[in-house]
Amino acid sequence: MQGFETITEMGHEQVVFCHDKSTGLKAIIAIHDTTLGPALGGTRMWDYANTDAALFDVLRLSRGMTYKAACAGLNLGGGKAVIVGDAKKIKSEALFRAFGRFVNSLGGRYITAEDVNINVNDIEQVAAETNYCTGVVSRPGGSGDPSPVTAWGVFHGIKASVKQRLGKDSLKGLKVAVQGCGAVGRYLCGYLHEEGAQLIVSDIDPEKVKQIVDKYGAKAVEGHSIYGVEADVFAPCALGAIVNDETIPMFKFPIIAGGANNQLLDEHKHGKTLKDKNILYAPDYVINAGGLINVYNELRGYNAEVARKQAAGIYNTLLTVYSEAEKQGISTHAASNAVAERRINGVKAVTGFKHTYDNQAWIRR
Ligand code: NAD
């Protein structure tokens, strides 16, 4: 069992084990760092092999949220929750309401949202017990599907990467290989097409590929061959861990910039290998922050235009990260971590800085 040693090493402020006897709820809420604001992050439901596995996941994911929010310039900290159990078996209104009461008991230090195996209906039930909840469709000001805003941020991240690596301001005529034509990939293809990029796409679902081919004249490739295509940009928008020892030798593109989470199988090793191969990598949590930016705007009174404008700011954030990487001679992934840590440590150093979590006070600011 991981304990104080682990949370000290990983920097967590608070880890809450939640148990409700009547519903059988077993959940862990991890608040990593609230220096910049309340800890926001989704709730995941997963049938973990044991408590250690659940704890490891929530600690890792919540820390990731701190870095994501910090780099994106949001006044949010990092948090995450996991509910332990099989999503096909344990879901009930009572269980989600019990969970909502635990979230509420933290007084706004943690704000929840959807994640793997948690849908809009589940969040509605959590929201019956707490206001510290985003993605609630039934409340006025809900932000809805984050995918278009995520894709808009990725699009601007691709433009920044092209500027940095190829010195070009436009994507016109450039080849972009998009892996995954799902919610993010499909919107991204639309934005890229509009700018005049040539698309190469892959998806395990042939129907999704067909739609992009028909609509935007994209070239379709199958399976692993996307890793070896001749392209200017590779935009992973499907799976994690696709940058690894097997795929890297196939890469012929000078830029990797896409929306998928956890693209590097090993952040340190593969981040450095990409640097050594002179492949510019847009750190995943920086380029895909549009979804988080979207829910952040929900907390402040949602306005789609403001959210899109803020997501477009990923362009400048990435240029800052790239400049940091050059200055320090480190991988872009290490550079984004450094940018996030500098912001957090800077704010920590402000004497007398205090957050008020009191009953939506933060949300109104
Ligand atoms: P999605 O499920 O809508 O789309 C993923 C697509 O990838 C699907 O069409 C699926 O068929 C395809 N796919 C799965 N395995 C594949 C493979 N081996 N090769 C090619 N295609 C494959 O998911 P999404 O919401 O578009 O998210 C895509 C990625 O972006 C995920 O990693 C997600 O965590 C990340 N992300 C999404 C958002 C968002 O706003 N939706 C925000 C941040 C990060």
CSV table of C-alpha atoms and ligand atoms in Angstrom, one decimal:
chain,number,residue,atom,x,y,z
A,1,MET,CA,0.0,0.0,0.0
A,2,GLN,CA,1.3,3.4,-1.0
A,3,GLY,CA,1.1,5.9,1.9
A,4,PHE,CA,2.6,9.2,3.0
A,5,GLU,CA,5.9,8.4,1.3
A,6,THR,CA,4.2,8.2,-2.1
A,7,ILE,CA,2.1,11.3,-1.7
A,8,THR,CA,5.0,13.3,-0.3
A,9,GLU,CA,7.1,12.2,-3.3
A,10,MET,CA,4.3,13.0,-5.8
A,11,GLY,CA,3.3,16.2,-4.1
A,12,HIS,CA,-0.3,15.5,-3.3
A,13,GLU,CA,-2.1,17.6,-0.7
A,14,GLN,CA,-5.0,15.3,0.1
A,15,VAL,CA,-6.3,11.8,-0.7
A,16,VAL,CA,-9.8,10.9,0.4
A,17,PHE,CA,-11.0,7.3,0.6
A,18,CYS,CA,-14.8,7.3,0.4
A,19,HIS,CA,-17.0,4.4,1.4
A,20,ASP,CA,-20.8,4.3,1.6
A,21,LYS,CA,-22.2,1.2,3.2
A,22,SER,CA,-25.7,1.3,1.8
A,23,THR,CA,-24.7,1.7,-1.9
A,24,GLY,CA,-21.3,-0.2,-1.7
A,25,LEU,CA,-19.6,3.0,-3.1
A,26,LYS,CA,-15.8,2.7,-3.0
A,27,ALA,CA,-14.1,5.8,-4.3
A,28,ILE,CA,-10.8,7.7,-4.0
A,29,ILE,CA,-10.5,11.4,-4.6
A,30,ALA,CA,-7.0,12.7,-5.0
A,31,ILE,CA,-6.2,16.5,-4.7
A,32,HIS,CA,-2.8,17.0,-6.0
A,33,ASP,CA,-2.2,20.8,-5.9
A,34,THR,CA,-4.5,23.7,-5.3
A,35,THR,CA,-1.9,26.5,-5.5
A,36,LEU,CA,-3.5,27.9,-8.7
A,37,GLY,CA,-7.2,27.2,-7.8
A,38,PRO,CA,-9.5,24.3,-7.0
A,39,ALA,CA,-8.5,20.9,-8.2
A,40,LEU,CA,-10.6,20.0,-11.2
A,41,GLY,CA,-10.5,16.6,-12.9
A,42,GLY,CA,-12.9,13.9,-14.0
A,43,THR,CA,-14.2,10.8,-12.2
A,44,ARG,CA,-13.2,7.5,-13.7
A,45,MET,CA,-15.1,4.2,-13.0
A,46,TRP,CA,-12.8,1.2,-13.4
A,47,ASP,CA,-12.7,-2.4,-12.1
A,48,TYR,CA,-9.3,-2.1,-10.6
A,49,ALA,CA,-7.5,-5.4,-9.6
A,50,ASN,CA,-6.9,-4.0,-6.1
A,51,THR,CA,-6.8,-0.9,-4.0
A,52,ASP,CA,-3.2,-0.2,-4.9
A,53,ALA,CA,-3.9,-0.1,-8.6
A,54,ALA,CA,-6.8,2.3,-8.0
A,55,LEU,CA,-4.7,4.5,-5.8
A,56,PHE,CA,-1.8,4.5,-8.2
A,57,ASP,CA,-4.1,5.5,-11.1
A,58,VAL,CA,-5.8,8.4,-9.2
A,59,LEU,CA,-2.5,9.7,-7.9
A,60,ARG,CA,-0.9,9.7,-11.4
A,61,LEU,CA,-4.0,11.2,-13.1
A,62,SER,CA,-4.5,14.0,-10.6
A,63,ARG,CA,-0.9,15.1,-10.8
A,64,GLY,CA,-1.3,15.2,-14.6
A,65,MET,CA,-4.2,17.6,-14.2
A,66,THR,CA,-2.1,20.0,-12.1
A,67,TYR,CA,0.5,20.2,-14.9
A,68,LYS,CA,-2.2,20.5,-17.6
A,69,ALA,CA,-4.1,23.4,-15.9
A,70,ALA,CA,-0.8,25.2,-15.0
A,71,CYS,CA,0.5,25.1,-18.5
A,72,ALA,CA,-2.8,26.2,-20.0
A,73,GLY,CA,-2.7,29.3,-17.8
A,74,LEU,CA,-5.9,28.3,-16.0
A,75,ASN,CA,-6.6,29.2,-12.4
A,76,LEU,CA,-7.2,25.5,-11.5
A,77,GLY,CA,-5.3,22.9,-9.6
A,78,GLY,CA,-5.2,19.2,-10.3
A,79,GLY,CA,-7.5,16.5,-9.0
A,80,LYS,CA,-9.1,13.3,-10.1
A,81,ALA,CA,-11.4,10.7,-8.7
A,82,VAL,CA,-11.9,7.0,-9.2
A,83,ILE,CA,-14.9,4.9,-8.4
A,84,VAL,CA,-13.9,1.2,-8.0
A,85,GLY,CA,-16.1,-1.3,-9.7
A,86,ASP,CA,-17.4,-2.7,-13.0
A,87,ALA,CA,-19.3,0.1,-14.8
A,88,LYS,CA,-21.7,-2.5,-16.2
A,89,LYS,CA,-22.7,-3.7,-12.8
A,90,ILE,CA,-22.4,-1.1,-10.0
A,91,LYS,CA,-24.0,2.1,-11.5
A,92,SER,CA,-27.0,3.4,-9.6
A,93,GLU,CA,-28.5,6.7,-8.8
A,94,ALA,CA,-27.9,6.1,-5.1
A,95,LEU,CA,-24.2,5.3,-5.7
A,96,PHE,CA,-23.6,8.5,-7.7
A,97,ARG,CA,-25.5,10.6,-5.1
A,98,ALA,CA,-23.4,9.1,-2.4
A,99,PHE,CA,-20.3,10.0,-4.4
A,100,GLY,CA,-21.7,13.6,-4.9
A,101,ARG,CA,-22.0,14.0,-1.2
A,102,PHE,CA,-18.4,13.2,-0.7
A,103,VAL,CA,-17.4,15.7,-3.4
A,104,ASN,CA,-19.6,18.3,-1.7
A,105,SER,CA,-18.0,17.6,1.6
A,106,LEU,CA,-14.7,18.9,0.2
A,107,GLY,CA,-16.3,22.4,0.0
A,108,GLY,CA,-15.0,23.1,-3.6
A,109,ARG,CA,-11.4,22.0,-3.2
A,110,TYR,CA,-12.3,19.3,-5.8
A,111,ILE,CA,-14.6,19.9,-8.8
A,112,THR,CA,-15.5,16.8,-10.7
A,113,ALA,CA,-16.4,16.0,-14.4
A,114,GLU,CA,-16.8,13.1,-16.7
A,115,ASP,CA,-14.1,10.6,-17.5
A,116,VAL,CA,-13.8,7.0,-18.6
A,117,ASN,CA,-17.0,5.1,-18.0
A,118,ILE,CA,-18.8,8.1,-16.6
A,119,ASN,CA,-21.4,9.7,-18.8
A,120,VAL,CA,-23.7,12.8,-18.7
A,121,ASN,CA,-26.5,10.9,-16.9
A,122,ASP,CA,-24.1,9.8,-14.2
A,123,ILE,CA,-22.9,13.3,-13.7
A,124,GLU,CA,-26.5,14.6,-13.4
A,125,GLN,CA,-26.9,12.3,-10.5
A,126,VAL,CA,-23.7,13.5,-8.8
A,127,ALA,CA,-24.9,17.0,-9.4
A,128,ALA,CA,-28.1,16.4,-7.4
A,129,GLU,CA,-25.8,16.5,-4.3
A,130,THR,CA,-23.2,19.0,-5.2
A,131,ASN,CA,-22.5,22.2,-7.3
A,132,TYR,CA,-18.9,21.2,-7.5
A,133,CYS,CA,-19.5,19.5,-10.8
A,134,THR,CA,-19.0,20.3,-14.5
A,135,GLY,CA,-20.6,18.9,-17.6
A,136,VAL,CA,-24.1,19.1,-16.2
A,137,VAL,CA,-26.4,19.5,-19.2
A,138,SER,CA,-29.5,20.2,-17.2
A,139,ARG,CA,-28.1,23.3,-15.6
A,140,PRO,CA,-27.9,26.6,-17.5
A,141,GLY,CA,-24.5,27.4,-18.8
A,142,GLY,CA,-23.4,23.8,-19.4
A,143,SER,CA,-20.5,23.6,-21.9
A,144,GLY,CA,-21.6,20.4,-23.8
A,145,ASP,CA,-19.3,18.3,-25.9
A,146,PRO,CA,-15.7,19.5,-25.4
A,147,SER,CA,-14.4,17.8,-28.6
A,148,PRO,CA,-14.8,20.8,-31.0
A,149,VAL,CA,-12.8,23.0,-28.6
A,150,THR,CA,-10.2,20.3,-28.0
A,151,ALA,CA,-9.8,20.0,-31.8
A,152,TRP,CA,-9.6,23.8,-32.2
A,153,GLY,CA,-6.7,23.9,-29.6
A,154,VAL,CA,-5.0,21.0,-31.4
A,155,PHE,CA,-5.3,22.8,-34.7
A,156,HIS,CA,-3.6,25.8,-33.3
A,157,GLY,CA,-1.0,23.6,-31.7
A,158,ILE,CA,-0.2,22.1,-35.1
A,159,LYS,CA,0.1,25.6,-36.5
A,160,ALA,CA,2.6,26.6,-33.8
A,161,SER,CA,4.6,23.4,-34.3
A,162,VAL,CA,4.7,24.0,-38.1
A,163,LYS,CA,5.9,27.5,-37.4
A,164,GLN,CA,8.5,26.3,-35.0
A,165,ARG,CA,9.9,23.4,-37.1
A,166,LEU,CA,9.2,24.4,-40.7
A,167,GLY,CA,9.0,28.2,-40.4
A,168,LYS,CA,5.6,28.3,-42.1
A,169,ASP,CA,2.6,30.4,-41.1
A,170,SER,CA,0.1,28.3,-43.1
A,171,LEU,CA,-0.7,24.6,-43.4
A,172,LYS,CA,-1.7,25.0,-47.0
A,173,GLY,CA,-0.4,22.1,-49.0
A,174,LEU,CA,1.2,20.4,-46.0
A,175,LYS,CA,0.4,16.7,-45.4
A,176,VAL,CA,-1.1,15.9,-42.0
A,177,ALA,CA,-1.6,12.2,-40.9
A,178,VAL,CA,-4.5,11.9,-38.4
A,179,GLN,CA,-4.8,8.7,-36.5
A,180,GLY,CA,-8.4,8.4,-35.2
A,181,CYS,CA,-11.4,9.9,-36.8
A,182,GLY,CA,-13.5,10.1,-33.6
A,183,ALA,CA,-14.8,13.1,-31.8
A,184,VAL,CA,-11.6,15.1,-31.8
A,185,GLY,CA,-10.0,13.7,-35.0
A,186,ARG,CA,-13.1,14.4,-37.1
A,187,TYR,CA,-13.4,18.1,-36.0
A,188,LEU,CA,-9.6,18.4,-36.5
A,189,CYS,CA,-9.8,17.1,-40.0
A,190,GLY,CA,-12.4,19.8,-40.8
A,191,TYR,CA,-10.2,22.6,-39.5
A,192,LEU,CA,-7.2,21.3,-41.3
A,193,HIS,CA,-9.1,20.9,-44.6
A,194,GLU,CA,-10.4,24.4,-44.4
A,195,GLU,CA,-6.8,25.7,-44.1
A,196,GLY,CA,-5.8,23.7,-47.2
A,197,ALA,CA,-3.9,20.8,-45.6
A,198,GLN,CA,-3.8,17.4,-47.3
A,199,LEU,CA,-5.2,14.7,-45.0
A,200,ILE,CA,-4.1,11.1,-44.5
A,201,VAL,CA,-6.3,9.3,-42.0
A,202,SER,CA,-6.7,6.0,-40.3
A,203,ASP,CA,-9.3,4.5,-37.9
A,204,ILE,CA,-10.3,0.9,-36.9
A,205,ASP,CA,-13.8,1.9,-37.8
A,206,PRO,CA,-14.1,1.9,-41.7
A,207,GLU,CA,-17.3,4.0,-41.6
A,208,LYS,CA,-15.6,6.9,-39.8
A,209,VAL,CA,-12.7,6.8,-42.3
A,210,LYS,CA,-15.2,6.8,-45.2
A,211,GLN,CA,-16.9,9.9,-43.9
A,212,ILE,CA,-13.6,11.8,-43.8
A,213,VAL,CA,-12.5,10.5,-47.2
A,214,ASP,CA,-15.8,11.5,-48.7
A,215,LYS,CA,-16.0,14.9,-47.0
A,216,TYR,CA,-12.5,16.2,-47.3
A,217,GLY,CA,-10.8,14.0,-50.0
A,218,ALA,CA,-8.5,12.4,-47.4
A,219,LYS,CA,-6.3,9.5,-48.3
A,220,ALA,CA,-7.0,6.5,-46.1
A,221,VAL,CA,-4.4,4.1,-44.7
A,222,GLU,CA,-4.8,1.0,-42.6
A,223,GLY,CA,-3.5,0.0,-39.2
A,224,HIS,CA,0.1,0.5,-38.4
A,225,SER,CA,1.0,1.9,-41.8
A,226,ILE,CA,0.0,5.4,-40.5
A,227,TYR,CA,3.3,5.4,-38.5
A,228,GLY,CA,5.4,5.2,-41.7
A,229,VAL,CA,3.6,7.6,-44.0
A,230,GLU,CA,5.4,10.5,-45.6
A,231,ALA,CA,3.8,13.5,-43.9
A,232,ASP,CA,4.8,16.9,-42.4
A,233,VAL,CA,2.7,16.3,-39.2
A,234,PHE,CA,1.5,13.2,-37.4
A,235,ALA,CA,-1.6,14.0,-35.3
A,236,PRO,CA,-2.4,11.1,-33.0
A,237,CYS,CA,-6.1,11.4,-32.0
A,238,ALA,CA,-6.9,7.8,-30.9
A,239,LEU,CA,-4.8,5.8,-28.5
A,240,GLY,CA,-2.1,6.4,-25.9
A,241,ALA,CA,1.4,5.0,-25.9
A,242,ILE,CA,1.7,5.1,-29.7
A,243,VAL,CA,5.2,6.6,-29.5
A,244,ASN,CA,7.3,3.7,-28.4
A,245,ASP,CA,10.4,1.6,-29.4
A,246,GLU,CA,8.5,-0.1,-32.2
A,247,THR,CA,6.9,2.9,-33.8
A,248,ILE,CA,9.7,5.5,-33.6
A,249,PRO,CA,11.9,3.8,-36.2
A,250,MET,CA,9.0,4.0,-38.7
A,251,PHE,CA,8.5,7.8,-38.3
A,252,LYS,CA,9.3,9.9,-41.3
A,253,PHE,CA,7.5,13.1,-40.2
A,254,PRO,CA,9.3,16.0,-38.5
A,255,ILE,CA,6.4,16.9,-36.2
A,256,ILE,CA,4.1,15.0,-33.8
A,257,ALA,CA,1.1,17.1,-32.7
A,258,GLY,CA,-2.2,15.5,-31.9
A,259,GLY,CA,-5.0,15.3,-29.3
A,260,ALA,CA,-4.5,11.8,-27.8
A,261,ASN,CA,-3.6,11.5,-24.1
A,262,ASN,CA,-0.4,9.8,-22.9
A,263,GLN,CA,1.2,9.6,-26.4
A,264,LEU,CA,4.7,8.7,-25.1
A,265,LEU,CA,4.9,5.1,-23.7
A,266,ASP,CA,7.8,6.3,-21.5
A,267,GLU,CA,7.7,10.1,-21.1
A,268,HIS,CA,11.4,10.5,-20.3
A,269,LYS,CA,12.9,7.9,-22.7
A,270,HIS,CA,10.7,8.5,-25.7
A,271,GLY,CA,10.6,12.3,-25.2
A,272,LYS,CA,14.4,12.2,-25.4
A,273,THR,CA,14.5,9.8,-28.4
A,274,LEU,CA,12.2,12.2,-30.4
A,275,LYS,CA,14.5,15.1,-29.5
A,276,ASP,CA,17.6,13.2,-30.6
A,277,LYS,CA,15.8,12.3,-33.9
A,278,ASN,CA,14.9,16.0,-34.4
A,279,ILE,CA,11.2,15.2,-34.3
A,280,LEU,CA,9.3,18.1,-32.7
A,281,TYR,CA,6.8,16.7,-30.2
A,282,ALA,CA,3.9,18.8,-29.0
A,283,PRO,CA,3.4,17.6,-25.4
A,284,ASP,CA,0.0,15.9,-25.3
A,285,TYR,CA,-1.3,17.6,-22.2
A,286,VAL,CA,-0.4,21.0,-23.6
A,287,ILE,CA,-1.9,20.6,-27.0
A,288,ASN,CA,-5.1,18.8,-25.9
A,289,ALA,CA,-5.9,21.2,-23.1
A,290,GLY,CA,-8.9,22.6,-25.0
A,291,GLY,CA,-11.3,20.2,-23.2
A,292,LEU,CA,-10.2,21.4,-19.9
A,293,ILE,CA,-10.3,25.1,-21.1
A,294,ASN,CA,-13.9,24.4,-22.1
A,295,VAL,CA,-15.1,23.2,-18.7
A,296,TYR,CA,-13.1,25.9,-17.0
A,297,ASN,CA,-15.1,28.4,-18.9
A,298,GLU,CA,-18.3,26.6,-17.8
A,299,LEU,CA,-17.3,27.5,-14.2
A,300,ARG,CA,-17.0,31.1,-15.1
A,301,GLY,CA,-20.2,31.5,-17.1
A,302,TYR,CA,-19.9,29.6,-20.4
A,303,ASN,CA,-19.3,31.5,-23.6
A,304,ALA,CA,-18.3,29.3,-26.6
A,305,GLU,CA,-16.4,32.1,-28.3
A,306,VAL,CA,-14.3,32.9,-25.2
A,307,ALA,CA,-13.5,29.2,-24.8
A,308,ARG,CA,-12.4,28.9,-28.5
A,309,LYS,CA,-10.3,32.0,-28.2
A,310,GLN,CA,-8.6,30.7,-25.1
A,311,ALA,CA,-8.0,27.3,-26.7
A,312,ALA,CA,-6.4,29.1,-29.7
A,313,GLY,CA,-3.9,30.4,-27.1
A,314,ILE,CA,-2.3,26.9,-27.1
A,315,TYR,CA,-0.4,28.3,-30.1
A,316,ASN,CA,1.6,30.7,-27.9
A,317,THR,CA,1.8,28.2,-25.0
A,318,LEU,CA,3.5,25.7,-27.3
A,319,LEU,CA,5.9,28.3,-28.6
A,320,THR,CA,6.9,29.1,-25.0
A,321,VAL,CA,7.4,25.4,-24.4
A,322,TYR,CA,9.6,25.0,-27.5
A,323,SER,CA,11.7,28.0,-26.6
A,324,GLU,CA,12.2,26.6,-23.1
A,325,ALA,CA,13.3,23.2,-24.6
A,326,GLU,CA,15.8,24.9,-26.8
A,327,LYS,CA,17.1,27.1,-24.0
A,328,GLN,CA,17.6,24.2,-21.7
A,329,GLY,CA,18.5,21.6,-24.3
A,330,ILE,CA,15.8,19.3,-23.0
A,331,SER,CA,12.9,17.4,-24.5
A,332,THR,CA,9.7,19.3,-25.1
A,333,HIS,CA,7.9,17.1,-22.6
A,334,ALA,CA,10.4,18.0,-19.9
A,335,ALA,CA,10.2,21.7,-21.0
A,336,SER,CA,6.4,21.8,-20.5
A,337,ASN,CA,6.8,20.3,-17.0
A,338,ALA,CA,9.3,23.0,-16.3
A,339,VAL,CA,6.9,25.8,-17.5
A,340,ALA,CA,4.1,24.4,-15.4
A,341,GLU,CA,6.3,24.1,-12.3
A,342,ARG,CA,7.6,27.6,-12.7
A,343,ARG,CA,4.1,29.0,-12.7
A,344,ILE,CA,3.0,27.0,-9.7
A,345,ASN,CA,6.1,27.8,-7.7
A,346,GLY,CA,5.8,31.5,-8.6
A,347,VAL,CA,2.3,31.7,-7.3
A,348,LYS,CA,3.2,29.7,-4.2
A,349,ALA,CA,5.8,32.3,-3.4
A,350,VAL,CA,3.2,35.1,-3.3
A,351,THR,CA,2.8,35.7,0.4
A,352,GLY,CA,-0.7,35.9,1.8
A,353,PHE,CA,-2.3,34.3,-1.3
A,354,LYS,CA,-5.4,32.5,-0.2
A,355,HIS,CA,-8.2,30.7,-2.0
A,356,THR,CA,-11.7,30.9,-0.9
A,357,TYR,CA,-13.6,27.8,-1.7
A,358,ASP,CA,-16.6,29.0,0.1
A,359,ASN,CA,-19.8,28.1,-1.6
A,360,GLN,CA,-19.2,29.0,-5.2
A,361,ALA,CA,-17.2,32.1,-4.4
A,362,TRP,CA,-14.4,31.0,-6.6
A,363,ILE,CA,-16.7,30.1,-9.4
A,364,ARG,CA,-18.2,33.6,-9.5
A,365,ARG,CA,-14.8,35.3,-9.6
B,1,NAD,P1,-13.3,8.9,-29.6
B,1,NAD,O1,-13.5,7.6,-29.0
B,1,NAD,O2,-14.4,9.7,-30.1
B,1,NAD,O3,-12.3,8.7,-30.9
B,1,NAD,C1,-11.2,7.8,-30.9
B,1,NAD,C2,-11.2,7.2,-32.3
B,1,NAD,O4,-10.0,6.4,-32.4
B,1,NAD,C3,-12.3,6.3,-32.6
B,1,NAD,O5,-12.9,6.6,-33.8
B,1,NAD,C4,-11.7,4.9,-32.6
B,1,NAD,O6,-12.4,4.0,-33.6
B,1,NAD,C5,-10.3,5.2,-33.1
B,1,NAD,N1,-9.3,4.2,-32.8
B,1,NAD,C6,-9.2,3.4,-31.8
B,1,NAD,N2,-8.1,2.6,-31.9
B,1,NAD,C7,-7.5,2.9,-33.1
B,1,NAD,C8,-6.4,2.5,-33.8
B,1,NAD,N3,-5.6,1.5,-33.3
B,1,NAD,N4,-6.0,3.1,-34.9
B,1,NAD,C9,-6.8,4.1,-35.4
B,1,NAD,N5,-7.9,4.6,-34.8
B,1,NAD,C10,-8.3,4.0,-33.6
B,1,NAD,O7,-12.3,9.7,-28.6
B,1,NAD,P2,-12.0,11.3,-28.7
B,1,NAD,O8,-12.9,12.0,-27.7
B,1,NAD,O9,-11.9,11.7,-30.1
B,1,NAD,O10,-10.5,11.3,-28.0
B,1,NAD,C11,-9.4,10.9,-28.8
B,1,NAD,C12,-8.2,11.1,-27.9
B,1,NAD,O11,-8.1,12.4,-27.5
B,1,NAD,C13,-8.2,10.2,-26.6
B,1,NAD,O12,-6.9,9.8,-26.3
B,1,NAD,C14,-8.7,11.2,-25.6
B,1,NAD,O13,-8.3,10.8,-24.3
B,1,NAD,C15,-8.0,12.5,-26.1
B,1,NAD,N6,-8.7,13.7,-25.6
B,1,NAD,C16,-10.0,13.9,-25.9
B,1,NAD,C17,-10.6,15.1,-25.5
B,1,NAD,C18,-12.0,15.5,-25.9
B,1,NAD,O14,-12.4,16.6,-25.8
B,1,NAD,N7,-12.8,14.5,-26.5
B,1,NAD,C19,-9.9,16.0,-24.7
B,1,NAD,C20,-8.5,15.7,-24.4
B,1,NAD,C21,-8.0,14.6,-24.8
